[in-house]
CSV table of C-alpha atoms in Angstrom, one decimal:
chain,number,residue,atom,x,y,z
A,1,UNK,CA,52.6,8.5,45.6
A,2,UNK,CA,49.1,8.6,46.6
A,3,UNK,CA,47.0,6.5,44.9
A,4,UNK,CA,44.0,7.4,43.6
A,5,UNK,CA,40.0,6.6,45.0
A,6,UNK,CA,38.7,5.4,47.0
A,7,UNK,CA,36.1,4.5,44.3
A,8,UNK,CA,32.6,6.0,44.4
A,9,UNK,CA,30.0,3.9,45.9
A,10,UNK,CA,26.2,3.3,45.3
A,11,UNK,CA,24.5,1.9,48.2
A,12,UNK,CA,22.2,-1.2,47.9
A,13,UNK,CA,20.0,-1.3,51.2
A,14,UNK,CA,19.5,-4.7,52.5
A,15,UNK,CA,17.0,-5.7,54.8
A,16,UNK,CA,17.8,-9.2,56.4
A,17,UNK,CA,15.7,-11.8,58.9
A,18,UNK,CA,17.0,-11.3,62.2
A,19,UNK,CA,19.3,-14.4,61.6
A,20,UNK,CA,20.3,-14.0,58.7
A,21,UNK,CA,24.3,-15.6,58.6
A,22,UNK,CA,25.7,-15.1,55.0
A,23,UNK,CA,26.5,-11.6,54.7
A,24,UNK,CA,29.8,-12.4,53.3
A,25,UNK,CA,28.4,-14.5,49.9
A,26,UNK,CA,26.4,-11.5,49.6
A,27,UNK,CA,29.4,-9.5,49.0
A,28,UNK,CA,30.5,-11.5,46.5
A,29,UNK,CA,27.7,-10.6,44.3
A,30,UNK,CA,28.7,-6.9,44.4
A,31,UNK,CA,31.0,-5.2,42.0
A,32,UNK,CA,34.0,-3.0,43.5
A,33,UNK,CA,31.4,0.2,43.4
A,34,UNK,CA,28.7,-1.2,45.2
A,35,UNK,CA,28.1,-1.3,49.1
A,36,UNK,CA,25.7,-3.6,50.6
A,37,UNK,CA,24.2,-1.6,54.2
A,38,UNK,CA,22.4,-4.4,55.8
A,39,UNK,CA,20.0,-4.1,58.5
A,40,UNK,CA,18.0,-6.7,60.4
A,41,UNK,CA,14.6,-7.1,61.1
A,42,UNK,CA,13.2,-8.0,64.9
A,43,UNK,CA,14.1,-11.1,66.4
A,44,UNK,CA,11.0,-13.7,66.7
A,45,UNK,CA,10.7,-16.8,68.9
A,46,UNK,CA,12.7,-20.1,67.0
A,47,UNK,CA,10.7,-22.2,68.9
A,48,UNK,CA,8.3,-22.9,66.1
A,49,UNK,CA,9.9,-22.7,62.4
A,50,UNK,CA,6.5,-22.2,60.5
A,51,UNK,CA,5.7,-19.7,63.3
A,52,UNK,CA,8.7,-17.7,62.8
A,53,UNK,CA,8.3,-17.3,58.6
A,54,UNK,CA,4.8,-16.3,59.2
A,55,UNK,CA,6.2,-14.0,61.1
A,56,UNK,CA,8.6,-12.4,59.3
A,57,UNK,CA,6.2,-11.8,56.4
A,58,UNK,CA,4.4,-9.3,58.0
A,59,UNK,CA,5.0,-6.1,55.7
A,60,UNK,CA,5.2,-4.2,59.7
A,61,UNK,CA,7.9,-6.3,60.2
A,62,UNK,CA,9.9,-4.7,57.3
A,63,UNK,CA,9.2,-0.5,58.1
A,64,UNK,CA,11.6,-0.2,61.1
A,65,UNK,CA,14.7,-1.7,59.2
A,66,UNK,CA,13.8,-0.4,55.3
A,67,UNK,CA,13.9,3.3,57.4
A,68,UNK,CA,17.3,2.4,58.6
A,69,UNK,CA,18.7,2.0,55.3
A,70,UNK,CA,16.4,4.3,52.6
A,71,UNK,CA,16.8,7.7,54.9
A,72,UNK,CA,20.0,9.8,54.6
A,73,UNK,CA,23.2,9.6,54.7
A,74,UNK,CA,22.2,6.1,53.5
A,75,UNK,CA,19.7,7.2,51.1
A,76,UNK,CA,19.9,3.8,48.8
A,77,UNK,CA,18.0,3.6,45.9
A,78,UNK,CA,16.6,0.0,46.0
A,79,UNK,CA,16.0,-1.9,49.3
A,80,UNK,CA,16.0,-5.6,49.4
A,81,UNK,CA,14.1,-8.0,51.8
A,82,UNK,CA,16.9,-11.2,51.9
A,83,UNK,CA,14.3,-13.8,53.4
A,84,UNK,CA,13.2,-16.3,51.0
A,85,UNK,CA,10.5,-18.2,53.1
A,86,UNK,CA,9.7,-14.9,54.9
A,87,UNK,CA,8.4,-13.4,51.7
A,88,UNK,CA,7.2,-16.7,50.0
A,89,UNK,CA,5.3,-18.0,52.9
A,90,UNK,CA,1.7,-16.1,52.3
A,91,UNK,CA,1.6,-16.3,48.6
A,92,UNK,CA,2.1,-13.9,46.1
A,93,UNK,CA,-0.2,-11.0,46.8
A,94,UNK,CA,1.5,-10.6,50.0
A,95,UNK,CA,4.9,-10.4,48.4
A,96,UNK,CA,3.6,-7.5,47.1
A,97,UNK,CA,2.2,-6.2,50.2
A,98,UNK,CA,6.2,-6.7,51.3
A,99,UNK,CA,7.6,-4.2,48.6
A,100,UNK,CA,4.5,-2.2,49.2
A,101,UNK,CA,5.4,-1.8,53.1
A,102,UNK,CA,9.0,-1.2,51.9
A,103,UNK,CA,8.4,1.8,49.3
A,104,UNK,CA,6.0,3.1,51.9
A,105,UNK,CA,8.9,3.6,54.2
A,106,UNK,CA,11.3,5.4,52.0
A,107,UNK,CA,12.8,2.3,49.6
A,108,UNK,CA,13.0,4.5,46.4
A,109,UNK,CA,12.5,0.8,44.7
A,110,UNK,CA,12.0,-2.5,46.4
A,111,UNK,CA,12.7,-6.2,45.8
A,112,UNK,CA,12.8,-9.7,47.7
A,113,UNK,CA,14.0,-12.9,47.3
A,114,UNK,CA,10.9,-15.0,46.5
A,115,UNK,CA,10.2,-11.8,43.4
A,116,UNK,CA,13.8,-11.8,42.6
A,117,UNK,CA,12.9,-15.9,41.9
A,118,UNK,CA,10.4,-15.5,39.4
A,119,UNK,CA,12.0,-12.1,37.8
A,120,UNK,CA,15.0,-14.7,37.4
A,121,UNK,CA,12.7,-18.0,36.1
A,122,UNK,CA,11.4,-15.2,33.5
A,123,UNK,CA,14.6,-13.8,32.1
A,124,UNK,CA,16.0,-17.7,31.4
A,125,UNK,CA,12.7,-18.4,30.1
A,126,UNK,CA,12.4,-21.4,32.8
A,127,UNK,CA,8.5,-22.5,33.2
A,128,UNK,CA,9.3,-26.2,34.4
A,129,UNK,CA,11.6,-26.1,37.6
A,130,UNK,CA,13.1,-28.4,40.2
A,131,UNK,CA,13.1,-27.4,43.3
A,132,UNK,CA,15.3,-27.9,46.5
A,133,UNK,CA,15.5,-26.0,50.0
A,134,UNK,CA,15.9,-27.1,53.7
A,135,UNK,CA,12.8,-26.6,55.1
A,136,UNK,CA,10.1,-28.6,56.9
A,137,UNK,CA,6.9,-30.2,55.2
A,138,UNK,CA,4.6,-27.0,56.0
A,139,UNK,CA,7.2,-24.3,54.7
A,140,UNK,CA,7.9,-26.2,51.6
A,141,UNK,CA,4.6,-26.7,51.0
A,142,UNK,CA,4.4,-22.7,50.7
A,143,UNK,CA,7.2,-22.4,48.7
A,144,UNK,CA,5.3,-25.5,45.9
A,145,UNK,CA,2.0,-23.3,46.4
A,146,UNK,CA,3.5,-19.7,46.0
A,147,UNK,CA,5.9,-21.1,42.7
A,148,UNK,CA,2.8,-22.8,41.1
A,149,UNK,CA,0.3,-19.4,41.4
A,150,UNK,CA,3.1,-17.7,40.0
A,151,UNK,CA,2.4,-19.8,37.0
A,152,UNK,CA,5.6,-21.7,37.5
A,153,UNK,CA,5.4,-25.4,37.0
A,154,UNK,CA,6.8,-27.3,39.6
A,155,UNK,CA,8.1,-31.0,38.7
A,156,UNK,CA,9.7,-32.2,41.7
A,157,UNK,CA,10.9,-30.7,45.5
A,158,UNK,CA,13.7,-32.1,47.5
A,159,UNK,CA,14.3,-30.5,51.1
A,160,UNK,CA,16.4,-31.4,54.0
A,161,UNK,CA,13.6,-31.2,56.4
A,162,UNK,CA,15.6,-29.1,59.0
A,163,UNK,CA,13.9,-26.6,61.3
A,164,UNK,CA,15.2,-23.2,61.1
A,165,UNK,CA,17.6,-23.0,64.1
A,166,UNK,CA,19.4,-25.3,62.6
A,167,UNK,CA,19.9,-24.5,58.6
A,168,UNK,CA,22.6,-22.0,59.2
A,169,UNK,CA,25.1,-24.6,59.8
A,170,UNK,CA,24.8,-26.5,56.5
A,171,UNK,CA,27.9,-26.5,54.6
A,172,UNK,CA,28.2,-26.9,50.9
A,173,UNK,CA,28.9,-30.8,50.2
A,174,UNK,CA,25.8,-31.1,51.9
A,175,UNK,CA,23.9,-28.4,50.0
A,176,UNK,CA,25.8,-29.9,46.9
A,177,UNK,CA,24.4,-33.3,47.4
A,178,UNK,CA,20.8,-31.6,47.8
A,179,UNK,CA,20.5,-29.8,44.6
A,180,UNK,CA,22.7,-33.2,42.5
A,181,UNK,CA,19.6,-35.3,43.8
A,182,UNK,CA,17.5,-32.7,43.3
A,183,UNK,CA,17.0,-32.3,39.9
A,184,UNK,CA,14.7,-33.4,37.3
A,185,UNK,CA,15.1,-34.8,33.7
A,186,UNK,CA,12.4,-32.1,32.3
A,187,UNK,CA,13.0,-29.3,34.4
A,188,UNK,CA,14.3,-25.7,33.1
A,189,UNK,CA,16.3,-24.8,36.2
A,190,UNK,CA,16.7,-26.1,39.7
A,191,UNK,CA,16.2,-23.4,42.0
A,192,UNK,CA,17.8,-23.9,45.6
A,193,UNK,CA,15.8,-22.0,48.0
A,194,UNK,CA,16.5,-20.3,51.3
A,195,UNK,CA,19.1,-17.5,52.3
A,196,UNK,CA,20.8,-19.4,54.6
A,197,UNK,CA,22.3,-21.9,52.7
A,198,UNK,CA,25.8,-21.5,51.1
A,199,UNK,CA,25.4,-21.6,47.5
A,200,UNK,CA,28.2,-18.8,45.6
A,201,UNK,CA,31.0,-21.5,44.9
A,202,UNK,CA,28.7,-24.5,43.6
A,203,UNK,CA,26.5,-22.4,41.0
A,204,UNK,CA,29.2,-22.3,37.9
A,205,UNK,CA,30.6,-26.2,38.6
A,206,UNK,CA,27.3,-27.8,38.8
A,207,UNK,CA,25.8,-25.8,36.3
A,208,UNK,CA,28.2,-27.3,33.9
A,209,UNK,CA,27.9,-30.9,35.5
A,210,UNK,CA,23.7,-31.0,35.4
A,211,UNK,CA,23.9,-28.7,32.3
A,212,UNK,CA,21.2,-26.2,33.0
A,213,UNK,CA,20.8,-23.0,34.9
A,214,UNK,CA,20.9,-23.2,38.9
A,215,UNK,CA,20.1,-20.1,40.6
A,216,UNK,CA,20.1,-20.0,44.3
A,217,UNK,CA,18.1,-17.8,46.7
A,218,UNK,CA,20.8,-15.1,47.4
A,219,UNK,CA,21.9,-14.9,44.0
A,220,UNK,CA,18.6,-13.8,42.7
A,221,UNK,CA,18.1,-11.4,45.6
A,222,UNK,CA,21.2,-9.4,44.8
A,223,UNK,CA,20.9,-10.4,40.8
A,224,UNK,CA,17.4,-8.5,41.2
A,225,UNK,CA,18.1,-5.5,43.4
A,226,UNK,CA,21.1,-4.8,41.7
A,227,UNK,CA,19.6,-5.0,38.1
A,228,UNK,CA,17.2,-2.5,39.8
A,229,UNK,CA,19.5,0.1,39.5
A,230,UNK,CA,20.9,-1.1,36.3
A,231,UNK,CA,24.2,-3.0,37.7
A,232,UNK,CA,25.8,-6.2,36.8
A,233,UNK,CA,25.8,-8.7,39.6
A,234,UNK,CA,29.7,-10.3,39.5
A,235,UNK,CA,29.9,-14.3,39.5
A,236,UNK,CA,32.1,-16.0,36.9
A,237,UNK,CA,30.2,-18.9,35.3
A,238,UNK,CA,26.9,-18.4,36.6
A,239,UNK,CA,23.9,-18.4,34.1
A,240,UNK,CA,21.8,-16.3,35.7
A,241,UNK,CA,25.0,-13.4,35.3
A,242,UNK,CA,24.8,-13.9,31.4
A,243,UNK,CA,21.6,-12.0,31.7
């Protein structure tokens, strides 16, 4: 018998910083008729982690790889930029300038991380947030500074004060011990920054243990460019999915 299928597919175009390592949790966000066609943007020097986010939030940085994954046979309907420091680091108007760049190319809608945070902080009605990430003193400055002229208020930040090169290889009791003794008794939500920390499989458990919402940095970015389009991320547990 031959079965039936395969199921039809809309595309989700996903633009990611050239070292970008969790392409698998964001599958897991994706329902059964979703595909996730992920492109990279240029490699830049390591050398220098504040150097390298600066970097990659040049909108030029994003025209190349939107292209790749806009244009036909492709031809998705919303692109996102997966960096979270990349398009947090020069403040809000230039997270616009991001989607601006990315629409210009052919990205019938456009999203990125650091928006997809404050779409998310606005749907669970979270003004007072805790905040946790990896980065070094001057990125997570930024990431204070770009939260707070969103209007967001920021009650506490807890990082791991590791240089880019080196975040990809955090594993999740590590990243579970950062956002447990990151939180704060008056905050809304901890938000757990950064796309290269592994976050799918600690969301639902700690929710329930802290008892408010947690929503990590590629949750939101796949939460936002999916609901886009109209599309239910999948994650069983997680707040953020409620919505």
């Amino acid at each position: 018998m031959i079965p039936a299928g395969p199921v039809p597919q809309t595309a989700v175009g996903v633009v990611a910083s050239f070292d970008f390592t969790r392409d698998r949790e964001l599958w897991r966000w994706a329902p059964p008729d979703v595909s996730l066609y992920v492109s990279r943007t240029d490699a830049v020097s390591l050398a220098d982690s504040f150097e390298l986010v600066s970097r990659l939030n040049d909108p030029a940085m994003l025209t190349r790889p939107t292209r790749e994954v806009a244009r036909v046979p492709i031809s998705a309907p919303v692109v996102l930029y997966c960096c979270t420091a990349g398009s947090f680091v020069g403040g809000v108007e230039r997270e616009h300038a991001l989607r601006t760049a990315m629409t210009d190319a052919g990205a019938p809608s456009a999203v990125t991380t650091s928006g997809g945070v404050l779409e998310a902080l606005g749907v669970l009605g979270a003004r007072r947030i805790a905040v946790v990430h990896p980065y070094v003193d001057p990125i997570a400055d930024r990431l204070v500074a770009f939260l707070i002229e969103a209007g967001i208020d920021v009650l506490s930040s807890r990082g791991l004060g590791l240089e880019s090169r080196v975040i990809g290889a955090v594993d999740y009791a590590t990243t579970a011990d950062l956002i447990s003794g990151g939180d704060h008794p008056d905050a809304d939500a901890i938000f757990v920054s950064c796309t290269l920390l592994p976050t799918y499989d600690l969301i639902a458990p700690l929710e329930q243990r802290i008892g408010k919402p947690i929503i990590t940095a590629n949750q939101v970015g796949i939460w936002a460019a999916l609901r886009a389009i109209g599309v239910k991320a999948r994650g069983a547990g997680q707040e953020l999915l409620r919505h």
